[in-house]
């Protein structure tokens, strides 16, 4: 089951949203949401959650229960940080939280082992570096972040295996380097 509530001027979602256990895709873009109900964690079949263009200040800790979640987009909100439990989302392939107010990315995000795309660009707070553990995300193919962030992301002490595919990393919207199939993080 899919549910698209985009451009509906919603200020909140009802707690009963958690009763939709068979919900696969929830799209709540371009509304006035400031928060998600904690019952969102009961949507155990959810594969895609799109929350773009709202006023959300924080993602609930209950998001850790969305074990099937593959795509989470929440760009253009007011999110200040990500829950430390984001690492529990082992099936998460794409996380887009650009254009927010994120101050830090939790080290535990490295446990989201399926993550292929991470977009944290244009966060207007004090996000100046990404955790070193991001270098342990073997499946990561695309990383987009602010051009004023430091290069501490890929550190030479990382003992992660070589990535399986070509990986692109971006500062702003400009590609700065690529990792080939045979490259390791120690060669960067």
Short mmCIF file of C-alpha atoms in Angstrom, two decimals:
data_model
loop_
_atom_site.label_atom_id
_atom_site.label_comp_id
_atom_site.label_asym_id
_atom_site.label_seq_id
_atom_site.Cartn_x
_atom_site.Cartn_y
_atom_site.Cartn_z
CA UNK A 1 0.00 0.00 0.00
CA UNK A 2 1.20 3.50 -0.87
CA UNK A 3 0.04 6.76 0.66
CA UNK A 4 0.77 10.16 -0.89
CA UNK A 5 -0.27 13.12 1.27
CA UNK A 6 1.84 15.70 -0.54
CA UNK A 7 0.76 19.35 -0.71
CA UNK A 8 -2.14 18.79 1.67
CA UNK A 9 -1.31 21.53 4.20
CA UNK A 10 -1.05 19.01 7.02
CA UNK A 11 0.44 20.31 10.25
CA UNK A 12 0.65 16.83 11.81
CA UNK A 13 0.03 13.19 11.06
CA UNK A 14 -2.40 11.29 13.28
CA UNK A 15 -1.02 8.69 15.69
CA UNK A 16 -3.16 6.16 13.84
CA UNK A 17 -0.64 6.25 10.98
CA UNK A 18 1.11 3.54 12.98
CA UNK A 19 -1.83 1.21 12.34
CA UNK A 20 -0.81 0.93 8.68
CA UNK A 21 1.55 -2.00 9.12
CA UNK A 22 1.36 -2.93 5.40
CA UNK A 23 2.26 0.59 4.23
CA UNK A 24 5.19 0.43 1.78
CA UNK A 25 5.59 4.05 0.68
CA UNK A 26 4.64 7.18 2.59
CA UNK A 27 5.05 10.52 0.86
CA UNK A 28 4.28 13.60 2.95
CA UNK A 29 6.14 16.26 0.99
CA UNK A 30 5.33 19.97 0.90
CA UNK A 31 3.23 20.24 4.03
CA UNK A 32 3.62 22.06 7.34
CA UNK A 33 4.70 19.11 9.50
CA UNK A 34 6.86 19.97 12.51
CA UNK A 35 7.19 16.43 13.82
CA UNK A 36 6.34 12.83 13.10
CA UNK A 37 4.31 10.75 15.52
CA UNK A 38 6.31 8.11 17.39
CA UNK A 39 3.84 5.55 16.07
CA UNK A 40 5.57 5.86 12.68
CA UNK A 41 7.85 3.12 14.00
CA UNK A 42 4.92 0.70 13.81
CA UNK A 43 4.84 0.94 10.00
CA UNK A 44 7.01 -2.16 9.85
CA UNK A 45 6.73 -2.71 6.06
CA UNK A 46 7.72 0.84 5.12
CA UNK A 47 10.29 0.90 2.30
CA UNK A 48 10.23 4.60 1.42
CA UNK A 49 9.56 7.67 3.57
CA UNK A 50 9.63 11.06 1.85
CA UNK A 51 9.32 14.09 4.16
CA UNK A 52 10.79 16.82 1.96
CA UNK A 53 9.71 20.47 2.24
CA UNK A 54 8.19 20.51 5.72
CA UNK A 55 9.18 22.09 9.06
CA UNK A 56 10.32 18.97 10.86
CA UNK A 57 12.79 19.72 13.65
CA UNK A 58 13.75 16.16 14.60
CA UNK A 59 13.23 12.62 13.44
CA UNK A 60 11.75 10.44 16.20
CA UNK A 61 13.86 7.73 17.84
CA UNK A 62 11.09 5.30 16.83
CA UNK A 63 12.43 5.49 13.28
CA UNK A 64 14.87 2.75 14.35
CA UNK A 65 11.98 0.27 14.15
CA UNK A 66 11.61 0.77 10.39
CA UNK A 67 13.86 -2.18 9.64
CA UNK A 68 12.67 -2.51 6.00
CA UNK A 69 13.23 1.18 5.20
CA UNK A 70 15.37 1.67 2.09
CA UNK A 71 14.85 5.35 1.23
CA UNK A 72 14.49 8.26 3.64
CA UNK A 73 14.41 11.78 2.26
CA UNK A 74 13.83 14.79 4.47
CA UNK A 75 15.52 17.69 2.71
CA UNK A 76 14.35 21.27 3.20
CA UNK A 77 13.23 20.90 6.80
CA UNK A 78 14.61 22.24 10.10
CA UNK A 79 16.24 19.07 11.36
CA UNK A 80 19.06 19.79 13.81
CA UNK A 81 20.40 16.26 14.21
CA UNK A 82 19.83 12.63 13.39
CA UNK A 83 18.88 10.02 15.98
CA UNK A 84 21.77 7.83 17.06
CA UNK A 85 19.53 4.87 16.28
CA UNK A 86 19.76 5.56 12.52
CA UNK A 87 22.45 2.88 12.41
CA UNK A 88 19.75 0.29 13.15
CA UNK A 89 18.39 0.81 9.64
CA UNK A 90 20.46 -1.93 8.05
CA UNK A 91 18.42 -1.88 4.81
CA UNK A 92 18.67 1.89 4.32
CA UNK A 93 20.14 2.58 0.88
CA UNK A 94 19.51 6.31 0.51
CA UNK A 95 19.48 9.06 3.12
CA UNK A 96 18.90 12.63 1.98
CA UNK A 97 18.83 15.23 4.75
CA UNK A 98 20.28 18.16 2.84
CA UNK A 99 19.09 21.73 3.33
CA UNK A 100 18.45 21.40 7.07
CA UNK A 101 20.18 22.68 10.23
CA UNK A 102 22.07 19.51 11.08
CA UNK A 103 24.97 20.09 13.44
CA UNK A 104 26.41 16.57 13.50
CA UNK A 105 26.06 13.13 11.99
CA UNK A 106 26.09 10.29 14.53
CA UNK A 107 29.01 7.84 14.44
CA UNK A 108 26.45 5.05 14.61
CA UNK A 109 25.34 5.79 11.04
CA UNK A 110 28.20 3.51 9.95
CA UNK A 111 26.03 0.57 11.04
CA UNK A 112 23.56 1.34 8.24
CA UNK A 113 25.54 -1.15 6.18
CA UNK A 114 23.44 -0.95 3.00
CA UNK A 115 23.78 2.83 2.66
CA UNK A 116 24.66 3.74 -0.93
CA UNK A 117 23.71 7.43 -1.08
CA UNK A 118 24.24 9.93 1.72
CA UNK A 119 23.23 13.51 1.05
CA UNK A 120 23.87 16.00 3.83
CA UNK A 121 24.67 19.03 1.67
CA UNK A 122 23.66 22.59 2.42
CA UNK A 123 23.10 22.20 6.13
CA UNK A 124 23.27 25.73 7.42
CA UNK A 125 24.21 24.97 11.01
CA UNK A 126 27.62 24.07 12.31
CA UNK A 127 28.15 20.84 10.35
CA UNK A 128 31.85 21.10 9.62
CA UNK A 129 32.95 17.47 9.54
CA UNK A 130 31.55 14.03 9.05
CA UNK A 131 32.40 11.18 11.41
CA UNK A 132 35.41 9.10 10.43
CA UNK A 133 33.27 5.99 10.66
CA UNK A 134 31.52 7.01 7.43
CA UNK A 135 34.61 5.62 5.71
CA UNK A 136 33.51 2.17 6.89
CA UNK A 137 30.37 2.21 4.75
CA UNK A 138 31.48 -0.29 2.12
CA UNK A 139 28.42 0.14 -0.11
CA UNK A 140 28.57 3.96 -0.19
CA UNK A 141 28.55 5.15 -3.82
CA UNK A 142 27.52 8.77 -3.49
CA UNK A 143 28.26 11.32 -0.79
CA UNK A 144 27.11 14.91 -1.08
CA UNK A 145 28.03 17.44 1.58
CA UNK A 146 28.91 21.08 2.09
CA UNK A 147 31.99 22.46 0.43
CA UNK A 148 33.24 23.96 3.70
CA UNK A 149 33.44 20.58 5.45
CA UNK A 150 36.82 19.16 6.20
CA UNK A 151 38.34 16.15 4.48
CA UNK A 152 38.44 14.14 7.69
CA UNK A 153 35.83 11.85 6.22
CA UNK A 154 38.23 9.47 4.53
CA UNK A 155 41.02 8.89 6.97
CA UNK A 156 44.08 6.77 6.32
CA UNK A 157 43.53 4.72 9.46
CA UNK A 158 40.26 3.27 8.20
CA UNK A 159 40.53 -0.47 7.88
CA UNK A 160 37.47 -0.92 5.70
CA UNK A 161 37.75 -3.19 2.68
CA UNK A 162 37.86 -1.80 -0.82
CA UNK A 163 34.52 -0.52 -2.08
CA UNK A 164 32.72 -2.81 -4.48
CA UNK A 165 31.75 -0.17 -7.02
CA UNK A 166 32.94 3.19 -8.23
CA UNK A 167 32.20 5.78 -5.62
CA UNK A 168 31.78 9.50 -6.10
CA UNK A 169 32.20 12.03 -3.34
CA UNK A 170 31.03 15.60 -3.73
CA UNK A 171 31.79 18.91 -2.10
CA UNK A 172 28.81 21.05 -2.87
CA UNK A 173 27.79 19.98 -6.34
CA UNK A 174 31.28 19.37 -7.72
CA UNK A 175 32.86 15.94 -7.87
CA UNK A 176 36.32 16.00 -6.32
CA UNK A 177 37.45 12.42 -6.60
CA UNK A 178 36.28 8.94 -7.41
CA UNK A 179 37.16 5.62 -5.87
CA UNK A 180 37.51 2.81 -8.37
CA UNK A 181 36.73 -0.80 -7.69
CA UNK A 182 40.33 -1.52 -6.82
CA UNK A 183 40.99 1.59 -4.75
CA UNK A 184 41.11 1.35 -1.02
CA UNK A 185 40.63 4.12 1.48
CA UNK A 186 44.32 3.91 2.32
CA UNK A 187 45.22 5.07 -1.19
CA UNK A 188 43.33 8.34 -0.78
#
